[in-house]
Structure formats: structure tokens, C-alpha cells
Amino acid sequence: MARIALALSFLLLLSGCASQSSLVIQPYSELAIEVPEKMFSSVKMRDGELVFLRNNRVVGFVRSEEIPSTVSSSSAIDTSTTLFESANQGSSKPIWMEQIPEAQVFGVVQGDFRTVFIVPNGQAQSLVTFQGPAESSTSLRINGEMISE
């Protein structure tokens, strides 16, 4: 009887934890991206990026790359403003994400996907790009803050 109760308690604990789970990705010491587990069923590394899969189909990615010196500046605000203005030239208009500590963040929704561009305040020459399904990427957290438009 004790074994059944222990097994049942363990299952309840697992089910409670599973509904709250997220994958935390930390490309830089001052930047943490929490991706909700409901967005993917597996993760794979491919060509320097972390790829999210659902039922063996790519549904998103996170990648970090250096920004060319022709675009980057010494401050994350200036670098992200330049990138924002460049993105604003496209058909889908970018939107600044509010109140993300330690980073400058903007995003674009195009079709069913949201792309979020992150320039960490301490890494003005670096760009972290997240892309995922628009409906589940609203649960994305950056440095503990839910992204909001």
C-alpha cells in the first residue's frame, strides 16, 4: 500500500512539474531565455544553433552570432536601434519588447512565427535570435520577464 501511495505521489509531483516546465538557455552570463516546454517535444544542436522540434518537425530555434562591425556599436541601445531600423524596412513591422532587464529586445510576427532579436547590454556586438510559433512564444521569458509588446 505504501508503494502505491509513493508511486501516486511521484506521478502527481511529475505532472505538476511538467505543466510548469521550461528550458532555460543562457548564451551569455547576463542573459537567460526560458522557452516553454509546450513549444517543443525535442531539442537538437545544428550548425551552431539550438533547434526546437515537435513531432520531428522544426518549429523554432535559438542562435547567437556576432554582429558585423558595420552595424554594431559600443552600446546595446545603439546597436539594437540600428537593427530595428533595418528590420522596419521589411513588410512585417518590428515592435520593441518592454522591460527586459539587461537586454534590448524587439520582435517581429510574420505569419505563424515570432522572431525575437536580443542584444545583451553587456555584449553590444552580439545578437541572440529566437524564433518560434507565435501562439506559444508569448510564454517566452527573457531574464525572468515575460515578453510583451
Short mmCIF file of C-alpha atoms in Angstrom, two decimals:
data_model
loop_
_atom_site.label_atom_id
_atom_site.label_comp_id
_atom_site.label_asym_id
_atom_site.label_seq_id
_atom_site.Cartn_x
_atom_site.Cartn_y
_atom_site.Cartn_z
CA MET A 1 0.00 0.00 0.00
CA ALA A 2 2.86 2.39 0.84
CA ARG A 3 4.40 1.68 -2.57
CA ILE A 4 1.17 2.62 -4.35
CA ALA A 5 0.88 5.85 -2.37
CA LEU A 6 4.54 6.70 -3.08
CA ALA A 7 4.11 5.96 -6.79
CA LEU A 8 0.93 8.03 -6.92
CA SER A 9 2.64 10.94 -5.10
CA PHE A 10 5.56 10.75 -7.52
CA LEU A 11 3.22 10.83 -10.54
CA LEU A 12 1.34 13.81 -9.12
CA LEU A 13 4.62 15.61 -8.47
CA LEU A 14 5.79 14.91 -12.02
CA SER A 15 2.54 16.05 -13.57
CA GLY A 16 2.62 19.26 -11.51
CA CYS A 17 6.21 19.99 -12.53
CA ALA A 18 5.64 19.11 -16.16
CA SER A 19 2.94 21.71 -16.64
CA GLN A 20 5.28 24.45 -15.37
CA SER A 21 8.45 23.32 -17.18
CA SER A 22 10.63 25.37 -19.43
CA LEU A 23 14.06 25.03 -20.97
CA VAL A 24 16.49 27.73 -19.78
CA ILE A 25 19.11 28.77 -22.33
CA GLN A 26 21.93 31.05 -21.23
CA PRO A 27 24.01 32.22 -24.22
CA TYR A 28 25.72 34.89 -22.05
CA SER A 29 26.11 35.21 -18.28
CA GLU A 30 23.71 38.17 -18.14
CA LEU A 31 21.08 36.64 -20.44
CA ALA A 32 18.68 33.77 -19.77
CA ILE A 33 15.93 32.74 -22.17
CA GLU A 34 13.18 30.46 -20.84
CA VAL A 35 11.40 28.55 -23.59
CA PRO A 36 8.13 26.87 -22.56
CA GLU A 37 8.26 23.11 -22.84
CA LYS A 38 4.86 23.09 -24.56
CA MET A 39 6.51 24.66 -27.60
CA PHE A 40 8.64 21.61 -28.46
CA SER A 41 8.97 17.87 -27.96
CA SER A 42 12.74 17.65 -28.52
CA VAL A 43 15.82 19.82 -28.99
CA LYS A 44 18.75 19.34 -31.33
CA MET A 45 22.02 21.21 -31.99
CA ARG A 46 22.54 22.02 -35.66
CA ASP A 47 25.08 24.33 -37.27
CA GLY A 48 25.71 26.34 -34.09
CA GLU A 49 22.06 26.82 -33.19
CA LEU A 50 19.64 25.11 -30.85
CA VAL A 51 16.71 23.78 -32.89
CA PHE A 52 13.28 23.05 -31.37
CA LEU A 53 11.32 20.16 -32.84
CA ARG A 54 7.76 18.98 -32.43
CA ASN A 55 6.99 15.56 -33.90
CA ASN A 56 10.32 15.68 -35.80
CA ARG A 57 9.41 19.00 -37.49
CA VAL A 58 11.44 22.15 -36.86
CA VAL A 59 9.25 24.67 -35.00
CA GLY A 60 11.89 27.15 -33.88
CA PHE A 61 15.46 27.93 -32.95
CA VAL A 62 17.81 30.00 -30.80
CA ARG A 63 21.14 31.16 -32.16
CA SER A 64 23.84 33.57 -31.09
CA GLU A 65 26.07 35.37 -33.53
CA GLU A 66 28.44 38.30 -33.76
CA ILE A 67 27.05 41.46 -35.34
CA PRO A 68 29.22 42.84 -38.17
CA SER A 69 31.27 45.86 -37.15
CA THR A 70 29.46 47.96 -39.79
CA VAL A 71 26.25 47.57 -37.72
CA SER A 72 27.40 47.19 -34.12
CA SER A 73 28.42 50.00 -31.80
CA SER A 74 29.74 50.24 -28.27
CA SER A 75 26.23 50.34 -26.74
CA ALA A 76 23.46 47.76 -26.97
CA ILE A 77 20.87 50.54 -27.37
CA ASP A 78 22.60 51.95 -30.47
CA THR A 79 23.19 48.51 -31.96
CA SER A 80 19.60 47.37 -31.40
CA THR A 81 18.23 50.67 -32.78
CA THR A 82 20.23 50.15 -35.98
CA LEU A 83 18.95 46.57 -36.27
CA PHE A 84 15.37 47.70 -35.51
CA GLU A 85 15.51 50.36 -38.24
CA SER A 86 16.81 47.77 -40.70
CA ALA A 87 14.01 45.34 -39.78
CA ASN A 88 11.49 48.19 -40.13
CA GLN A 89 12.31 48.29 -43.87
CA GLY A 90 10.59 44.90 -44.32
CA SER A 91 6.93 44.09 -44.82
CA SER A 92 6.38 42.99 -41.20
CA LYS A 93 6.99 45.82 -38.77
CA PRO A 94 9.07 45.14 -35.63
CA ILE A 95 7.83 46.02 -32.14
CA TRP A 96 10.02 46.87 -29.12
CA MET A 97 9.59 44.50 -26.18
CA GLU A 98 9.20 46.38 -22.93
CA GLN A 99 11.03 45.99 -19.62
CA ILE A 100 13.54 43.26 -20.35
CA PRO A 101 16.39 43.63 -17.83
CA GLU A 102 19.94 43.61 -19.15
CA ALA A 103 18.97 43.48 -22.85
CA GLN A 104 17.46 45.44 -25.72
CA VAL A 105 14.73 43.33 -27.33
CA PHE A 106 12.42 43.69 -30.30
CA GLY A 107 10.33 41.23 -32.25
CA VAL A 108 8.51 40.63 -35.50
CA VAL A 109 5.50 38.41 -36.13
CA GLN A 110 5.41 37.04 -39.64
CA GLY A 111 2.68 34.54 -40.43
CA ASP A 112 2.56 31.91 -37.69
CA PHE A 113 6.06 32.68 -36.36
CA ARG A 114 7.52 35.24 -33.98
CA THR A 115 11.18 36.22 -34.26
CA VAL A 116 12.72 37.93 -31.24
CA PHE A 117 16.04 39.80 -31.55
CA ILE A 118 18.03 40.27 -28.34
CA VAL A 119 21.11 42.46 -27.88
CA PRO A 120 22.51 41.91 -24.35
CA ASN A 121 23.54 45.18 -22.66
CA GLY A 122 26.96 43.72 -21.82
CA GLN A 123 27.50 42.27 -25.33
CA ALA A 124 26.67 45.08 -27.78
CA GLN A 125 28.40 43.22 -30.63
CA SER A 126 26.28 40.08 -30.19
CA LEU A 127 22.81 39.19 -31.37
CA VAL A 128 20.70 36.36 -29.98
CA THR A 129 17.81 35.39 -32.23
CA PHE A 130 14.83 33.32 -31.10
CA GLN A 131 12.15 32.09 -33.47
CA GLY A 132 9.11 30.03 -32.60
CA PRO A 133 5.39 29.64 -33.11
CA ALA A 134 3.66 32.96 -32.43
CA GLU A 135 0.99 31.46 -30.16
CA SER A 136 3.35 29.65 -27.78
CA SER A 137 6.22 32.13 -27.95
CA THR A 138 4.15 34.61 -25.96
CA SER A 139 5.12 32.46 -22.94
CA LEU A 140 8.80 33.12 -23.65
CA ARG A 141 10.70 34.75 -20.77
CA ILE A 142 13.90 36.75 -21.05
CA ASN A 143 15.76 37.29 -17.78
CA GLY A 144 12.61 36.23 -15.95
CA GLU A 145 10.34 38.75 -17.70
CA MET A 146 7.52 37.65 -19.97
CA ILE A 147 7.91 39.27 -23.37
CA SER A 148 5.22 41.82 -24.08
CA GLU A 149 4.56 44.16 -26.94
#
